[in-house]
Structure formats: C-alpha cells, structure tokens
Coordinates of C-alpha atoms and ligand atoms in Angstrom, one line a residue:
X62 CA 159.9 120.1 101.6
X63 CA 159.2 122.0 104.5
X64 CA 156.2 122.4 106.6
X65 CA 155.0 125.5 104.9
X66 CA 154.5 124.3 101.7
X67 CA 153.4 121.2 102.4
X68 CA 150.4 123.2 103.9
X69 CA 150.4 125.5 100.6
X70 CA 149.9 122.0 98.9
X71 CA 147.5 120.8 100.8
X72 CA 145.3 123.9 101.1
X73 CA 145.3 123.5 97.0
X74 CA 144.1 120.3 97.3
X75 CA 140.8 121.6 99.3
X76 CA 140.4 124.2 97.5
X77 CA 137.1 123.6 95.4
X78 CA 136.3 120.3 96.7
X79 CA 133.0 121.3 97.4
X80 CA 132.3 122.3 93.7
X81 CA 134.8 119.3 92.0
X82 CA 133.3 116.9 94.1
X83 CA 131.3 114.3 91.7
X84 CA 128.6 113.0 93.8
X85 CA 127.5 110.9 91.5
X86 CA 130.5 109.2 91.5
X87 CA 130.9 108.4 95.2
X88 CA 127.0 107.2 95.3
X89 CA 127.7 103.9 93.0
X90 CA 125.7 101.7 93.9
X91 CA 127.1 97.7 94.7
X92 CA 125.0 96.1 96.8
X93 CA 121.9 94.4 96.0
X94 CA 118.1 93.4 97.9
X95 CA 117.2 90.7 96.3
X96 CA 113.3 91.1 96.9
X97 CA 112.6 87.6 94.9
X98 CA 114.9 85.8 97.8
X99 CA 113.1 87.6 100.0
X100 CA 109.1 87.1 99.3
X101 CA 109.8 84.5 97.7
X102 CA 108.0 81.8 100.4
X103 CA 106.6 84.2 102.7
X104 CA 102.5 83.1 103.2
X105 CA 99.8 85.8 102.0
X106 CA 98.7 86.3 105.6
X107 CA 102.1 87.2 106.5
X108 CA 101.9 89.9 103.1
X109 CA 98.2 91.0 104.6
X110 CA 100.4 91.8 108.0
X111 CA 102.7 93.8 106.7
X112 CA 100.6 96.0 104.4
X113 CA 98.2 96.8 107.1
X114 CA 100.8 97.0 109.9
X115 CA 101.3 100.2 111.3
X116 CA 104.7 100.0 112.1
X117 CA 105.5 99.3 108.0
X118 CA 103.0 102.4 107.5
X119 CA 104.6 104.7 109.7
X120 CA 107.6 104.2 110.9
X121 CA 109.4 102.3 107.4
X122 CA 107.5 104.4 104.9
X123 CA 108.8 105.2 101.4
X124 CA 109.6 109.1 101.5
X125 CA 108.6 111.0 98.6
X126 CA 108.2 114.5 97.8
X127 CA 104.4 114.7 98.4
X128 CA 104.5 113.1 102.1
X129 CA 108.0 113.7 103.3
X130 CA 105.8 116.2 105.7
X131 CA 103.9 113.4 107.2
X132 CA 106.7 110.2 107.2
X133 CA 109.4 112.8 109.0
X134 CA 106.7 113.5 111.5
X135 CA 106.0 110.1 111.9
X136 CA 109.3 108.8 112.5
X137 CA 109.7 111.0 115.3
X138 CA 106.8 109.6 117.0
X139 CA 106.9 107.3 120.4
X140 CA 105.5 104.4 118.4
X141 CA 108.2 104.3 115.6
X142 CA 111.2 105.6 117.8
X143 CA 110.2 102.5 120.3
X144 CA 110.7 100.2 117.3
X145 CA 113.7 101.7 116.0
X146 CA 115.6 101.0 119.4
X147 CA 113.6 97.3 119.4
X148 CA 112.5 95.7 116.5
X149 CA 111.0 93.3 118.4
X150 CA 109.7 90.8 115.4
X151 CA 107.2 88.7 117.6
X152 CA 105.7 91.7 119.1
X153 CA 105.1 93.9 115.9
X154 CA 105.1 90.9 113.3
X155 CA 103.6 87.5 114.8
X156 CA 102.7 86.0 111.7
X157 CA 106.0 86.7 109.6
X158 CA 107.9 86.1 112.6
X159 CA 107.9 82.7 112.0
X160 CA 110.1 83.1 108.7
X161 CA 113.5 82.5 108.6
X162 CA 114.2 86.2 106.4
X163 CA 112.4 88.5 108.6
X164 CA 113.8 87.2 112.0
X165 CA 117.3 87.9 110.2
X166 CA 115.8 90.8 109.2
X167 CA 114.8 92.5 112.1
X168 CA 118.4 93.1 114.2
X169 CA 118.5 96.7 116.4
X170 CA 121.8 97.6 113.9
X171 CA 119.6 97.1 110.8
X172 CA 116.7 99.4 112.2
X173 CA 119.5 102.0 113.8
X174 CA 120.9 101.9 110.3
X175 CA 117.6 103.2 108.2
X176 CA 116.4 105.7 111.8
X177 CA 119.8 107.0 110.6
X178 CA 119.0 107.4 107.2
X179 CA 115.3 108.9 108.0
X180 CA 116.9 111.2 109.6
X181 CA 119.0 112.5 107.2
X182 CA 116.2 112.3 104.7
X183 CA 114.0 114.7 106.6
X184 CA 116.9 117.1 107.5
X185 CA 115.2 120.8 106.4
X186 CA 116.9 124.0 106.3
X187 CA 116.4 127.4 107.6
X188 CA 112.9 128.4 106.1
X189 CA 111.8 124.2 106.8
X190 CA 112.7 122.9 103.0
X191 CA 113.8 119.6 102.6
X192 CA 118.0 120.0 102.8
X193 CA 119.2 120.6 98.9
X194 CA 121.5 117.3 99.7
X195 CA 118.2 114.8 100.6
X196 CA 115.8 116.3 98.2
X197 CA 118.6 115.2 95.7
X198 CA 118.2 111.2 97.7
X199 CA 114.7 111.4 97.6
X200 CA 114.2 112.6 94.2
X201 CA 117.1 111.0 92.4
X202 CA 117.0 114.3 91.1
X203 CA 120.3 115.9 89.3
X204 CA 123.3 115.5 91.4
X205 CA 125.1 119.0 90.0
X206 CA 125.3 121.8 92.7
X207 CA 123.9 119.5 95.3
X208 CA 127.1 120.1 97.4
X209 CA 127.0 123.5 97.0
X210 CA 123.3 124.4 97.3
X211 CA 123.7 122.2 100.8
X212 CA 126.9 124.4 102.1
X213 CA 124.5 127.4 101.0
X214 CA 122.1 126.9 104.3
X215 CA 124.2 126.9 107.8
X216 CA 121.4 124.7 109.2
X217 CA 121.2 122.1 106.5
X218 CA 125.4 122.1 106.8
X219 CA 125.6 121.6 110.4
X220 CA 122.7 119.0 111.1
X221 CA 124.2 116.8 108.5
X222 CA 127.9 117.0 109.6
X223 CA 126.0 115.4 113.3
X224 CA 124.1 113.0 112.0
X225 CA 126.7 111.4 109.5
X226 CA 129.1 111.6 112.5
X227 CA 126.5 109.3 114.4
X228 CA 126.6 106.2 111.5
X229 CA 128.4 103.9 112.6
X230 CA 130.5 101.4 109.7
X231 CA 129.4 98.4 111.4
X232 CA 125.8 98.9 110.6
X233 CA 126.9 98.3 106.7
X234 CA 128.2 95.2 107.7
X235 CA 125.5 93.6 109.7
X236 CA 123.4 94.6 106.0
X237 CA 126.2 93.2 103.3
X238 CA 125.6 89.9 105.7
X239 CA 122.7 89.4 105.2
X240 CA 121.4 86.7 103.3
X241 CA 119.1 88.3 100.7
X242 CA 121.3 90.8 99.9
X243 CA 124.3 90.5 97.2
X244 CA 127.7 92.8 96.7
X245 CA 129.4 94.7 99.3
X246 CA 129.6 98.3 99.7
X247 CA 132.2 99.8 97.9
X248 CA 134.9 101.6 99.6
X249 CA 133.7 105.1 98.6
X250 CA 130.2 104.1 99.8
X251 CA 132.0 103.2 103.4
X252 CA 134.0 106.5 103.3
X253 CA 131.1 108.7 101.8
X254 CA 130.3 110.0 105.7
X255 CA 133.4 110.7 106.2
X256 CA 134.2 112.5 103.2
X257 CA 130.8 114.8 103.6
X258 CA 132.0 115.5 106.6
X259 CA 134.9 116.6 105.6
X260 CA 133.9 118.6 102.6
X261 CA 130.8 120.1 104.8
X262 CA 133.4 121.2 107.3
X263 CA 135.4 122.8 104.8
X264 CA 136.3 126.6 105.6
X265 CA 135.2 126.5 101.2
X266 CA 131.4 125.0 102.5
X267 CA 131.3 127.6 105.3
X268 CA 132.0 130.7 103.3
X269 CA 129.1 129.6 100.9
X270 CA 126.4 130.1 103.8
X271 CA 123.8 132.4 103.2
X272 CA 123.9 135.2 106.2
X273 CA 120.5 136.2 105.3
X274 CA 118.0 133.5 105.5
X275 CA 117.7 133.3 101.9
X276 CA 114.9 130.9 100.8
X277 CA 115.9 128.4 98.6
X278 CA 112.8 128.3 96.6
X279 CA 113.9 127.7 93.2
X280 CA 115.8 124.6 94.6
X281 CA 113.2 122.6 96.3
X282 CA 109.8 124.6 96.5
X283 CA 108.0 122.7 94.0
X284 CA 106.3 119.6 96.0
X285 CA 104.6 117.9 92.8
X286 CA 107.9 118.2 90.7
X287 CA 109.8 115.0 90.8
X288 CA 107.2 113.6 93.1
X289 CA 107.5 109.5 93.0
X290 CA 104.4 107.9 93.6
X291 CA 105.9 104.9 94.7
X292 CA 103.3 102.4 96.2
X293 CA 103.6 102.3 100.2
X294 CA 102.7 98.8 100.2
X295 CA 105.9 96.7 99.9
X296 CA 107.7 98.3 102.5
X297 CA 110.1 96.4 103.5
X298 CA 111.4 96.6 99.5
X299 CA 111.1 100.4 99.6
X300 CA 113.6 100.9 102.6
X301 CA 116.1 98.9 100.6
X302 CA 115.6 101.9 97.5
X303 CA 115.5 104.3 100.0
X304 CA 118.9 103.1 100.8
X305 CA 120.3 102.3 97.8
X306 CA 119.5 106.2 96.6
X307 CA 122.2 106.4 99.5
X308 CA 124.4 104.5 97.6
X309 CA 123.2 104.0 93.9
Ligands
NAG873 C1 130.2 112.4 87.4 O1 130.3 111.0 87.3 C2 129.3 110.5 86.4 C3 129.4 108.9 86.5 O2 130.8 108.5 86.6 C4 129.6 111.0 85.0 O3 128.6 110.4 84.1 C5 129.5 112.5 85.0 O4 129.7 113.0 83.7 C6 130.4 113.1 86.0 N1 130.1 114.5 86.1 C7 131.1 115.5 86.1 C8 130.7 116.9 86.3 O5 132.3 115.2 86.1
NAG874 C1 112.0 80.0 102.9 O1 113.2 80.1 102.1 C2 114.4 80.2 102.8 C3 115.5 80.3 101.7 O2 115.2 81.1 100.7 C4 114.6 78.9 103.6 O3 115.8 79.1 104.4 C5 113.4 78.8 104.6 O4 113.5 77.7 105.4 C6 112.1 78.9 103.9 N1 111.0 79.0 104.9 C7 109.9 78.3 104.8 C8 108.9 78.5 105.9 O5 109.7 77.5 103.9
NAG875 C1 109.2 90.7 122.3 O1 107.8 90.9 122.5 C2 107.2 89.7 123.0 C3 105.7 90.0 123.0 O2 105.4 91.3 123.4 C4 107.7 89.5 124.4 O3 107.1 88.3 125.0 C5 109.3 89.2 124.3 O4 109.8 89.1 125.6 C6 109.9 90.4 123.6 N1 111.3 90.0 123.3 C7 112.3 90.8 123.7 C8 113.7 90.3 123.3 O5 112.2 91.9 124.2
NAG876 C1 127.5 87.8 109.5 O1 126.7 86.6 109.6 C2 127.3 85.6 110.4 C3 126.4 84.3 110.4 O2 125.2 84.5 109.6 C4 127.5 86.0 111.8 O3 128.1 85.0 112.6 C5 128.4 87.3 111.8 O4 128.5 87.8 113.1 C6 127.7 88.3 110.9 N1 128.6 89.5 110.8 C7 128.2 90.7 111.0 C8 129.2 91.8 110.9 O5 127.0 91.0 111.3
NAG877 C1 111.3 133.7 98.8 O1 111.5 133.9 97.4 C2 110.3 134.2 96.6 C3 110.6 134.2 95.1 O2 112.0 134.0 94.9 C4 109.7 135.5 97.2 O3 108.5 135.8 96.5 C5 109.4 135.3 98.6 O4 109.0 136.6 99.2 C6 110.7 134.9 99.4 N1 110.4 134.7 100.8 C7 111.1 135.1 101.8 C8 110.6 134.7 103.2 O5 112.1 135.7 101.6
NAG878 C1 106.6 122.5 89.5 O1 107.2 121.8 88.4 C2 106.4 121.5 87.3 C3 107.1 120.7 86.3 O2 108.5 120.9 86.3 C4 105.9 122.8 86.7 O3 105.0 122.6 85.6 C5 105.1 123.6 87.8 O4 104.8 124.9 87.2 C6 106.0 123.9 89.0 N1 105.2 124.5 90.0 C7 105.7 125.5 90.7 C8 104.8 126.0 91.8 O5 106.8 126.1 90.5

C-alpha cells in the first residue's frame, strides 16, 4: 500500500465523524458518588455550614438553564477563582473540616477538575447562547445534532477545543480514588477530550461554521424549556451530577 492511499483511507475514515459520532455512546456513565457514604456521619451543624456557605452557593452551584447567567458569572469571581486554586478546608469549612470525607474531599486536583468543567458548562457562542454542546450537559437534553449544532458556531468550536486541551487525565484519577466514589472511568470517558478535540478540529467541523453570525435560536433560546429545578442545597452532591452528565 503506498502512501497515497493510505491517506485516501484515512481521509474516509474522517469523513462524517462529526455527524456518525454517537455521543451518547462515549458519555456512559461508570463511576459512582455514593452520597449515603458520604453524609452518612456528617453532624447537622456541619449540614447548616454548607447550605449557608457561600463558597457552596457560589462557586459549586448546580447549573441549570434558569441561572446558568448568574453561576457562570459567579465562578469567574475573585472569591470562587481563590477557592478553585485553594480549597483550603479549614478556612472555608471549619466545622466539616473535622471529617474524615471532606478533608479527602477538598484536594486543589479535585477543585481544578470541576473549575474545568464550569468552564466548559458556561462556554456561549457568538450571539452569548449557552454552546449547543453544554446546553446538551446541562439539560440532559437529546444528544442528536449536538456535534454538529456545536461545529455550527466558530466561537463555541474554538473555546472548547482550549479548554478540553487544558484537562488534564490525572485529575480523573485523584476522583476514581476516592473513597466515596465506586467504578472507574471507562476508557472512552478518559479519551472523550481527546476525541472532541479531534472531531472539533476536523476540516468536516470547520466547514460547518456559520460565516454569518447566525443566531441559534431554535437550539437554545428557550430558557424555561428543560429548566431543572434542582435544589441548590446539597451541593456537594450536585457537582458529582454535574459531572456525571459529563460522563453518564
Ligand atoms: C447511540 O447510542 C445509544 C446508546 O448506546 C443508542 O440507544 C442510540 O440508538 C444510538 N444512536 C444512534 C443514532 O446510533
Ligand atoms: C465517618 O465515617 C467514615 C467512614 O464512612 C469514617 O472513616 C470516619 O471515621 C467517620 N467519622 C466520624 C467523625 O465518625
Ligand atoms: C488554610 O487556612 C487557615 C485559616 O485561614 C490557615 O491557618 C492555614 O495556614 C491555611 N492552610 C494552607 C495549607 O494554606
Ligand atoms: C489514591 O489514594 C491513595 C491513598 O488513599 C494515594 O496514596 C494515591 O496517591 C492516590 N492516587 C491518586 C492518583 O490520587
Ligand atoms: C434571530 O432569529 C430570530 C428568529 O429566528 C429573528 O427574529 C431574529 O431577528 C434573529 N436575530 C438576529 C440578531 O439575527
Ligand atoms: C419554550 O418551550 C416550551 C415547552 O417546550 C414552550 O411551551 C414555550 O412556548 C417555549 N417558549 C419559547 C419562547 O419558545
């Protein structure tokens, strides 16, 4: 075989990877939080801190459709981006500080891990609408066309290619360790960055951007829609669904 059609072959292989891709597929989820393991001794004072704490408020909040406006904004702030780079337990938790699951809880890779993720979740595109790809996480919404609708805005394409190129593999380790949570990541889920990246760099994803700076209305206009009204309380639990939309 020579190098020419070798080339031929693998061109044919890309070819429609954007549209063939089956999302759903890659995001199966194997990894548990086992929230029972988790609250299962914790004291009701340490409970009371967390629900009024506004670092669990702000800065771990469960996004949904009807605040994704607020939480993004609030993730960029000092106070959460301060946490992010040092979950410092004793300082922002004292009273659940003392148990054994948050202290294992609360690593820098763990926090870098979920920034990473709330940053992909608030990614918006060209006329500032939630990125198709993320209003699909958020939502657990219909995963058809989600590829496609993404390679559709240039903005929502490239911001996602640089974040996923920023997550690093050994942040899903330090969270498979962990003692509250069961399973391991399947290989897809490990590979999933990598393979959006490569299907968002795709010459097949860039043809598909819109040149004018069409507004994806019909795709994710409608704020009350799918809107989960998922209670803010528990938010150390909501972070782990957050994530496992990543991966479910
Ligand atoms: C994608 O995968 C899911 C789960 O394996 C399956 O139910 C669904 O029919 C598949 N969709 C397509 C378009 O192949
Ligand atoms: C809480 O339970 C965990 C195991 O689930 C145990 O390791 C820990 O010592 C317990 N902590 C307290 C304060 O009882
Ligand atoms: C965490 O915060 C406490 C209280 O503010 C401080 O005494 C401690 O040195 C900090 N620990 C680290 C590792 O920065
Ligand atoms: C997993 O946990 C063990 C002990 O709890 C620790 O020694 C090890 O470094 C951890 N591995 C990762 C990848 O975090
Ligand atoms: C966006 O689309 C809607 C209906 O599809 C249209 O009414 C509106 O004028 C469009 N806005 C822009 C900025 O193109
Ligand atoms: C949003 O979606 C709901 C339910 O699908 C529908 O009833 C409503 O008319 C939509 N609103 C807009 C502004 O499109």
């Amino acid at each position: 075989m020579n190098i020419n059609s070798l080339y031929i072959i693998l061109l044919i292989s890309v070819i429609s990877r954007v549209n063939s891709t089956n999302i759903s597929k890659l995001l199966k989820r194997n990894i548990e939080f086992d929230a029972e393991k988790f609250y299962d001794n914790l004291s009701k004072e340490c409970i009371e801190e967390n629900q009024n704490s506004e670092i669990s408020n702000n800065c771990i909040p469960s996004i949904t459709l009807s605040n994704y406006k607020e939480k993004c904004a609030s993730i960029k702030s000092e106070l959460c981006q301060t946490f992010y780079n040092d979950p410092n337990l004793t300082k922002y938790y004292p009273i659940c500080s003392q148990f054994p699951q948050y202290k294992e809880y609360f690593q820098p890779s763990i926090f870098n891990f979920f920034k990473q993720n709330y940053e992909l979740d608030c990614l918006t595109d060209e006329n500032d609408n939630l990125c198709p790809y993320f209003l699909f996480r958020i939502t657990k919404g219909d995963t058809s066309g989600v590829l496609e609708n993404n390679c559709k805005s240039k903005k929502c394409t490239e911001s996602t290619i640089k974040l996923l190129k920023n997550i690093n593999i050994d942040q899903f380790a330090a969270y498979e360790n962990l003692s509250f949570t069961s399973g391991s990541f399947s290989y897809e889920s490990l590979t999933l960055p990598d393979t959006l990246i490569s299907i968002m760099e795709s010459d097949e994803c860039k043809s598909m951007h819109s040149n004018n700076n069409n507004n994806n209305s019909n795709n994710n206009n409608n704020d009350t829609s799918n809107a989960k009204s998922i209670k803010i309380n528990n938010n150390i639990l909501l972070i782990m669904l957050i994530l496992l939309i990543f991966f479910y």
